GROMACS .gro file of C-alpha atoms in nm:
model
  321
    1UNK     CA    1  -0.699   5.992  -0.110
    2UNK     CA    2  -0.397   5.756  -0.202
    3UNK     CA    3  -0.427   5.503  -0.479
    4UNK     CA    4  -0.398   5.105  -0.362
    5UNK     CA    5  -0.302   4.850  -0.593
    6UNK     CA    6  -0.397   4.500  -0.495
    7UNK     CA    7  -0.134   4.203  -0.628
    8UNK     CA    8  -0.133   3.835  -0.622
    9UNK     CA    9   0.162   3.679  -0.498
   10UNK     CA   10   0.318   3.319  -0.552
   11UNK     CA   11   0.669   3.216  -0.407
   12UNK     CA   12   0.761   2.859  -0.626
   13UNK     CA   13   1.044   2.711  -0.405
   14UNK     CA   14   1.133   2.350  -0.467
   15UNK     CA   15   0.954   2.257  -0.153
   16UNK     CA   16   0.641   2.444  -0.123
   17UNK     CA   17   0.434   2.728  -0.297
   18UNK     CA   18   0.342   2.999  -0.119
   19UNK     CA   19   0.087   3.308  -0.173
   20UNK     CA   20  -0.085   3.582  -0.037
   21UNK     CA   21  -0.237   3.939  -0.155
   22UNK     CA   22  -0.039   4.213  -0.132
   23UNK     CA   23  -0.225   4.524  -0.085
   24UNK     CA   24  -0.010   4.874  -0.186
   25UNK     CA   25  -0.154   5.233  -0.060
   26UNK     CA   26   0.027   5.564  -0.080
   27UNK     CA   27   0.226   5.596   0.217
   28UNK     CA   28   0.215   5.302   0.383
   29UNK     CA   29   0.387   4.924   0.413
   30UNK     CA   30   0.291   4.667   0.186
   31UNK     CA   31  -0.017   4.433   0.350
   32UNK     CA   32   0.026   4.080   0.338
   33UNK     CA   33  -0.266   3.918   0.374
   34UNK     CA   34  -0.486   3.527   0.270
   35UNK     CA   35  -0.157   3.356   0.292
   36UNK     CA   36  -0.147   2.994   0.147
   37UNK     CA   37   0.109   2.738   0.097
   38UNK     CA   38   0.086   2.441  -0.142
   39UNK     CA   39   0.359   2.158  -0.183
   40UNK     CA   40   0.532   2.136  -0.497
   41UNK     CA   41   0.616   1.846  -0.548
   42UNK     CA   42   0.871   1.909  -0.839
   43UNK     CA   43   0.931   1.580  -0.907
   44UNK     CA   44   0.579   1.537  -1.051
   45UNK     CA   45   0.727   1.724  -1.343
   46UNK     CA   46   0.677   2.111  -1.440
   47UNK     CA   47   0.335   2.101  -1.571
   48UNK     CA   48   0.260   1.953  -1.264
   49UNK     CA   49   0.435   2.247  -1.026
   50UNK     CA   50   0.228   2.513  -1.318
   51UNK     CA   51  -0.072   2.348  -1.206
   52UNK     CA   52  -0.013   2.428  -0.817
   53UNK     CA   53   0.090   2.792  -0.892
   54UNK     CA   54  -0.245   2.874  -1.090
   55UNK     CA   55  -0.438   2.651  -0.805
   56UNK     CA   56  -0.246   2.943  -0.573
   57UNK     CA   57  -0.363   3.194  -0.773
   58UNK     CA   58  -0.667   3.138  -0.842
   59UNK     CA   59  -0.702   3.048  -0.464
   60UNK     CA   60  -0.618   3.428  -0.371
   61UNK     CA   61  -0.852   3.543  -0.650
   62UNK     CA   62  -1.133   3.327  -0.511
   63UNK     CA   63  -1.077   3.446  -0.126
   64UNK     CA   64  -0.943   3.835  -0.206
   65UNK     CA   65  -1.237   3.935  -0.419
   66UNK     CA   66  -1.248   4.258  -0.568
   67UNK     CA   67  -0.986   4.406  -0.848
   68UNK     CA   68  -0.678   4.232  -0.911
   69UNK     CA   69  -0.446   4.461  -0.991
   70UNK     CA   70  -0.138   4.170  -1.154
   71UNK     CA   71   0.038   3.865  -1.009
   72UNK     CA   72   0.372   3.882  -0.916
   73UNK     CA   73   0.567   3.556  -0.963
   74UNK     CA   74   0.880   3.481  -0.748
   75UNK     CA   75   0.992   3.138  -0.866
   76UNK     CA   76   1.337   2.872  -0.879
   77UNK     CA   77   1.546   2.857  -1.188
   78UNK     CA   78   1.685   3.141  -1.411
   79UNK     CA   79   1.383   3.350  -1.523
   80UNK     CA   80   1.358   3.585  -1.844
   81UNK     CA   81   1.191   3.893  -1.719
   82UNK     CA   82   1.105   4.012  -2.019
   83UNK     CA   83   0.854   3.733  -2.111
   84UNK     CA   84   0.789   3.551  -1.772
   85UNK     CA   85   0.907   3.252  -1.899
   86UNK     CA   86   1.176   2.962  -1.660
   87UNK     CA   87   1.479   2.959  -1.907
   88UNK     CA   88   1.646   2.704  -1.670
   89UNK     CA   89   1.640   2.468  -1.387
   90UNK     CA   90   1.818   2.247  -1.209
   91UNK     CA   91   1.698   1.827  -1.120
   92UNK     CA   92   1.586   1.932  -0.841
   93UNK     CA   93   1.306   2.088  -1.041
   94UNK     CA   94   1.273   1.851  -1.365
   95UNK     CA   95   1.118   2.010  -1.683
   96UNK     CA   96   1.018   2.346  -1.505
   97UNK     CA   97   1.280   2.460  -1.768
   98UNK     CA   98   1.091   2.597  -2.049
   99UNK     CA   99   0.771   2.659  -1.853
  100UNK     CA  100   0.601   3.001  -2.040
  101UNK     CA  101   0.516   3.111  -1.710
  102UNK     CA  102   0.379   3.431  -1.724
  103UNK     CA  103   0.211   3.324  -2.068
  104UNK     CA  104   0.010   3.046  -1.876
  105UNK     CA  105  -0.108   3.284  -1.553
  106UNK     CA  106  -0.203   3.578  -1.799
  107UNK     CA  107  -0.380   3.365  -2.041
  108UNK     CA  108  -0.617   3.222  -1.760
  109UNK     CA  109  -0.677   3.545  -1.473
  110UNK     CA  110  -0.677   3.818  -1.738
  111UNK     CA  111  -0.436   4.037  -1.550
  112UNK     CA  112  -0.082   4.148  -1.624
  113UNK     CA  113   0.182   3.930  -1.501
  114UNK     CA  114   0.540   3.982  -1.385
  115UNK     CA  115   0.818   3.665  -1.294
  116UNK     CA  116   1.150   3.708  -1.121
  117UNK     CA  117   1.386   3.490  -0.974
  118UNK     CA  118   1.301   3.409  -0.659
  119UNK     CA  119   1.671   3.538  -0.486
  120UNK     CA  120   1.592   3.843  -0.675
  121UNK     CA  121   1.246   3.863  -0.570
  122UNK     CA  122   1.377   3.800  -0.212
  123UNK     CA  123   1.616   4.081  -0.231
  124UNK     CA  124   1.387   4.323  -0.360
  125UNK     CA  125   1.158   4.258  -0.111
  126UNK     CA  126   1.425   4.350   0.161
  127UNK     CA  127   1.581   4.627  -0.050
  128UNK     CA  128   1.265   4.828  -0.134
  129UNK     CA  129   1.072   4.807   0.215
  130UNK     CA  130   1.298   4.569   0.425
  131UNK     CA  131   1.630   4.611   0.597
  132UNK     CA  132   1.723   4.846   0.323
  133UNK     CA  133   1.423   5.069   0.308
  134UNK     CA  134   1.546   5.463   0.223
  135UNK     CA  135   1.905   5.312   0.156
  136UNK     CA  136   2.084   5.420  -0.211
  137UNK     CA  137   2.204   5.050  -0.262
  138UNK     CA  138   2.223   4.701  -0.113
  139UNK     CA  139   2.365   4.394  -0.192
  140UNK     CA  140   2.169   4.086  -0.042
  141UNK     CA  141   2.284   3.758   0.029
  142UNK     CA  142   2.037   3.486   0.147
  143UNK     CA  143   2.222   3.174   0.249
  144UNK     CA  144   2.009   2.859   0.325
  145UNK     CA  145   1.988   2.498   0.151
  146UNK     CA  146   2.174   2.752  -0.110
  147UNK     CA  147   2.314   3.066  -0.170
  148UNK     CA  148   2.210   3.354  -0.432
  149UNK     CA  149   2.209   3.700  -0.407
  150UNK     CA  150   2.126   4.043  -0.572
  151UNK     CA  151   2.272   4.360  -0.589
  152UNK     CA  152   2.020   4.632  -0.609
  153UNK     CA  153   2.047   5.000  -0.687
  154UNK     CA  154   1.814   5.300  -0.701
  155UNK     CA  155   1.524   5.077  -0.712
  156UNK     CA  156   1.617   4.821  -0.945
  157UNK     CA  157   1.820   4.480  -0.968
  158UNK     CA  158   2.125   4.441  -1.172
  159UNK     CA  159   2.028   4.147  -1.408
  160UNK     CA  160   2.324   4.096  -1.658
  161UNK     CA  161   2.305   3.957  -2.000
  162UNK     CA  162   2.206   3.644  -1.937
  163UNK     CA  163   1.954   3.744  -1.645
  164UNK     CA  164   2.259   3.560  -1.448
  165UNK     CA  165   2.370   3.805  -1.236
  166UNK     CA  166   2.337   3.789  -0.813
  167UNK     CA  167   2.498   3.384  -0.831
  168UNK     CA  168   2.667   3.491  -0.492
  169UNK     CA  169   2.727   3.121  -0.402
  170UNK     CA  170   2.927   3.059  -0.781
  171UNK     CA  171   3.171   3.322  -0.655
  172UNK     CA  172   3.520   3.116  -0.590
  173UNK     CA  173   3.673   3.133  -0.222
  174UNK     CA  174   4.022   3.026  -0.068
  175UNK     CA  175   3.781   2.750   0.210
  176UNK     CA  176   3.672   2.614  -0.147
  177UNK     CA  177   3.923   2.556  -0.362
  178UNK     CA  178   3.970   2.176  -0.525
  179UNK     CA  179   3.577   2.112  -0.400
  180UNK     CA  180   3.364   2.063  -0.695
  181UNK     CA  181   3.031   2.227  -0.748
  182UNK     CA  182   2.693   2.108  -0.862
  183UNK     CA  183   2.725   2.395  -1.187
  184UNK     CA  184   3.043   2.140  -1.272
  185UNK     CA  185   3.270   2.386  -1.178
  186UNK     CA  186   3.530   2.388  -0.871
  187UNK     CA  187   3.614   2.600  -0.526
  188UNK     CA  188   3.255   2.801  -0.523
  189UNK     CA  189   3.149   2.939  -0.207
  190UNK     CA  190   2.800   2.724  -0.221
  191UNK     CA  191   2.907   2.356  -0.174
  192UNK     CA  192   3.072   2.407   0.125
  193UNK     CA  193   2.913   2.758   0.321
  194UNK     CA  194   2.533   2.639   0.216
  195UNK     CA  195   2.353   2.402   0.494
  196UNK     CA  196   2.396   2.145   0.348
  197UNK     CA  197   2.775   2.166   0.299
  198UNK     CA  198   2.792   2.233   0.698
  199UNK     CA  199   2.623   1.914   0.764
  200UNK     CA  200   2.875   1.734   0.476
  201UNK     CA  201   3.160   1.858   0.665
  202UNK     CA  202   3.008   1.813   1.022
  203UNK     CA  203   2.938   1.402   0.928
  204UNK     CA  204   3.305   1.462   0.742
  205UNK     CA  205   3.497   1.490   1.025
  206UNK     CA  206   3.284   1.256   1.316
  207UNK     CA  207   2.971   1.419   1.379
  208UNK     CA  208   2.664   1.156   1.338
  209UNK     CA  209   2.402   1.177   1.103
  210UNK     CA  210   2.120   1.115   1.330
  211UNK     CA  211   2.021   1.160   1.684
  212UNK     CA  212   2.008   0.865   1.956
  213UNK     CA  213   1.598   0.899   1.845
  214UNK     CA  214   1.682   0.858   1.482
  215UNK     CA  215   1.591   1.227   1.383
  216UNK     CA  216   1.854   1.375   1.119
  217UNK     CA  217   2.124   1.609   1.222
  218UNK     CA  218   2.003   1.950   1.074
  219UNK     CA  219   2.178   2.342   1.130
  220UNK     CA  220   2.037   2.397   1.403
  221UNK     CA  221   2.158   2.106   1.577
  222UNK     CA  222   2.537   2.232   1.476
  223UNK     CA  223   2.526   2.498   1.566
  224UNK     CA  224   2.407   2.431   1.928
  225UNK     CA  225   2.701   2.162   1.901
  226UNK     CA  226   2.935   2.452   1.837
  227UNK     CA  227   2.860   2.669   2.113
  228UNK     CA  228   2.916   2.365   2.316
  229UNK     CA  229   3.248   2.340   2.187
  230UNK     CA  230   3.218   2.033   1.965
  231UNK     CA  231   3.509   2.039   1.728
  232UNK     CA  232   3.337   1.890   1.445
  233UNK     CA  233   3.095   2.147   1.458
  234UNK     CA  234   3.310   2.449   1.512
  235UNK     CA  235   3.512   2.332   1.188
  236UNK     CA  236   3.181   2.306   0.957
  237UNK     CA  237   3.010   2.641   1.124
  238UNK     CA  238   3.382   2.829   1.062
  239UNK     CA  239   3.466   2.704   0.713
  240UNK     CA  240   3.111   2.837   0.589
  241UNK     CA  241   3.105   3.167   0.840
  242UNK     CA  242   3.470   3.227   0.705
  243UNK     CA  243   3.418   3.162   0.326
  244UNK     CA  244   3.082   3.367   0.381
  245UNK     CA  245   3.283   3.675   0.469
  246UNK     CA  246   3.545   3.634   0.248
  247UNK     CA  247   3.294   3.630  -0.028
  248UNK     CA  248   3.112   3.933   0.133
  249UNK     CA  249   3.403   4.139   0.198
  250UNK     CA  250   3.511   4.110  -0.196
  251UNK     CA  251   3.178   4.161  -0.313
  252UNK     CA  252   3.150   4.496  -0.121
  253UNK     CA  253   3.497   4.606  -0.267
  254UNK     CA  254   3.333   4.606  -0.616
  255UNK     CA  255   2.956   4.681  -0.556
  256UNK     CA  256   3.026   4.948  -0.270
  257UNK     CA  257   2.660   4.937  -0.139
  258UNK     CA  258   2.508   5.106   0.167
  259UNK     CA  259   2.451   4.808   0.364
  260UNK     CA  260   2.461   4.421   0.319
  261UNK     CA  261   2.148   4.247   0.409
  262UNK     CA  262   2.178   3.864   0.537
  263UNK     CA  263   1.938   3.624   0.530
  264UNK     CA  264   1.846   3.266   0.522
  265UNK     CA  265   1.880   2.980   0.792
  266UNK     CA  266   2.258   2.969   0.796
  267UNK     CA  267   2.274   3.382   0.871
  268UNK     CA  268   2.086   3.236   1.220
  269UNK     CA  269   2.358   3.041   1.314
  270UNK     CA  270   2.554   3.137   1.644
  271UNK     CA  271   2.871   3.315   1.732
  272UNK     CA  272   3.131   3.051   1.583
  273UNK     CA  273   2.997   3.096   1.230
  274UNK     CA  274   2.931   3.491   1.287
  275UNK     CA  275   3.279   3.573   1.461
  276UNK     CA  276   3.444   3.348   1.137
  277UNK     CA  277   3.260   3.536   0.922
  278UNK     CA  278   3.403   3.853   1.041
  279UNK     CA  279   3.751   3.696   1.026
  280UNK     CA  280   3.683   3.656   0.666
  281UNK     CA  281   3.536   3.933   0.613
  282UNK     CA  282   3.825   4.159   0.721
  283UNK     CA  283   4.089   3.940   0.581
  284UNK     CA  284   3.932   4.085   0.222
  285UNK     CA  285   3.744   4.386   0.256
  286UNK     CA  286   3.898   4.680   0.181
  287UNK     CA  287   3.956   4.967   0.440
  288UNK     CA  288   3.691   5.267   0.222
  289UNK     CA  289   3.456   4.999   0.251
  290UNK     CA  290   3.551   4.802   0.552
  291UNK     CA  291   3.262   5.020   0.762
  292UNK     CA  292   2.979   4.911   0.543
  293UNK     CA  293   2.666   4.744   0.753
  294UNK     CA  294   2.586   4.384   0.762
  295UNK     CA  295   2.221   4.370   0.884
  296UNK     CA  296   1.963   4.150   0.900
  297UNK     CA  297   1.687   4.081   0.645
  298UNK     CA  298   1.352   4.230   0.783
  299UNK     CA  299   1.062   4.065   0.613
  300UNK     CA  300   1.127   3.702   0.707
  301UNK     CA  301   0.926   3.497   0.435
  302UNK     CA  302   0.704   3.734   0.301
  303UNK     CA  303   1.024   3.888   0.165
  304UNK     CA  304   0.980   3.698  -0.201
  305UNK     CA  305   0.614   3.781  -0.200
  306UNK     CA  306   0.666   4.123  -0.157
  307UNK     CA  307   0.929   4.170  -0.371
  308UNK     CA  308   0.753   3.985  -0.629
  309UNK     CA  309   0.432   4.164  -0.587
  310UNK     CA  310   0.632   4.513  -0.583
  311UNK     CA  311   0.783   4.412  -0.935
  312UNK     CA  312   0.413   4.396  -1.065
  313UNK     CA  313   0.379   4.783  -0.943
  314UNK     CA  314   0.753   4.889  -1.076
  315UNK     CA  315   0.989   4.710  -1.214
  316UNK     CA  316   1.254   4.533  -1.070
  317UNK     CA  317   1.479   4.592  -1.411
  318UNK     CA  318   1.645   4.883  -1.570
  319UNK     CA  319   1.519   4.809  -1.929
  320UNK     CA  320   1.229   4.659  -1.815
  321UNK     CA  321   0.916   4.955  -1.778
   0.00000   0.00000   0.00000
């Protein structure tokens, strides 16, 4: 009879906090199961955003019953794995930095506690029983109101020195250069390829803001716009499809994966931004590489749950046991 291993799960995006129980048997998929969402409402400050994740947690505790096996934490900001705790993070998610994380959940449930990034957890979500399930390597790239990334290998995530590593959208691009970035740097990939740099541009060059009904332009919107043949829109959707792949195409020359896994709201744009993206990408990918597989992330939004949960069960990091 196979062993299971039952794991709380909390996803802390700057929007909303999700969780769910993830339930691990021998053999089979990862169950996803009593899934929640809270709003975080980061600007309440981060012992107020603490408070909603051990509301979440306790939540699944309360509804699961049974053994708790460990909560797995997928969470905004740069994270130290080795102690749980948010090392850094951005205004949009005031005085999370600093936040003892893992501390605060273990003290209260009793249980061990792992935290990741939540691009990391995303991408070993998809890597371990996603898109790249039985593959050697993958890099992922999820590309939404931002961009991050991961580059995972025999089961684990590269994490660098400074637990920096996988900052896909601070890699520089030719589409980018003079633009500066929010990190107070210039010509990265994630002002301008990220959603919300397709809407700058879009409004940029003519496009409106709002529709005739007052509701905001979003992606979606574009990109219909594009496939319509709106100029404005083709322009935004091909300057972040383009950069995308140029980015890509680079990253592959040094990482050499089995397969690149996109994901995100921007990877479901149409044709314009896909066939740009392959422009880009073979304008820098080298030929022994040039095959390698762009695919599709698998596990939607449970994808940082999972990965997060699967980090409580083994670790996502080399030195990390």
């Amino acid at each position: 009879m196979g062993s299971t291993k039952r794991v709380a799960a909390i996803d802390i995006g700057g929007t909303k906090v999700a969780s769910a129980l993830v339930v691990f048997e021998d053999g089979k998929a990862p169950e996803v199961s009593h899934f929640g969402k809270l709003p975080t409402e980061p600007k309440k400050g981060g012992k107020h955003v603490l408070q909603v994740a051990i509301d979440s947690a306790r939540r699944i505790f309360d509804e699961a019953g049974g053994t708790i096996d460990g909560i797995g934490v997928s969470s905004g900001g740069v994270i130290d794995p080795r102690t749980g705790d948010v090392t850094y993070a951005n205004d949009m998610m005031p005085g999370w930095g600093g936040t003892h994380l893992g501390a605060e959940l273990e003290a209260i449930f009793g249980v061990p506690v792992k935290v990741m990034n939540d691009v990391h957890a995303h991408a070993f979500g998809e890597a371990f029983w996603g898109a790249g399930l039985g593959k050697t390597s993958t890099l992922v790239c999820a590309v939404g109101t931002g961009i991050g990334g991961a580059f995972v290998e025999r089961g684990h995530i590269m994490l660098g020195a400074h637990s920096e590593a996988g900052h896909i959208g601070h890699v520089s691009c030719t589409d980018a250069a003079g633009i500066p970035c929010s990190c107070g740097a210039t010509g990265h990939l994630e002002p301008i390829a990220a959603g919300p740099g397709i809407l700058a541009r879009y409004i940029e060059l003519g496009g409106p803001e709002t529709l005739p009904d007052g509701t905001p332009v979003d992606g979606a919107y574009i990109s219909k716009q594009a496939e319509a043949g709106d100029k404005a829109a083709i322009a935004a959707e091909e300057r972040s499809g383009h950069a995308i792949g140029e980015v890509l195409g680079s990253m592959v020359n040094m990482f050499d994966p089995d397969c690149v896994i996109l994901s995100g709201s921007v990877a479901k744009c149409g044709p314009v931004w896909h066939n740009a993206m392959a422009r880009g990408w073979k304008e820098a990918v080298m030929p022994p590489v040039a095959a390698t597989p762009i695919v599709d992330g698998a596990l939607g939004d449970n994808a940082p749950l999972i990965g997060a949960a699967q980090n409580v069960i083994k670790s996502a990091y080399v030195e990390i046991d």
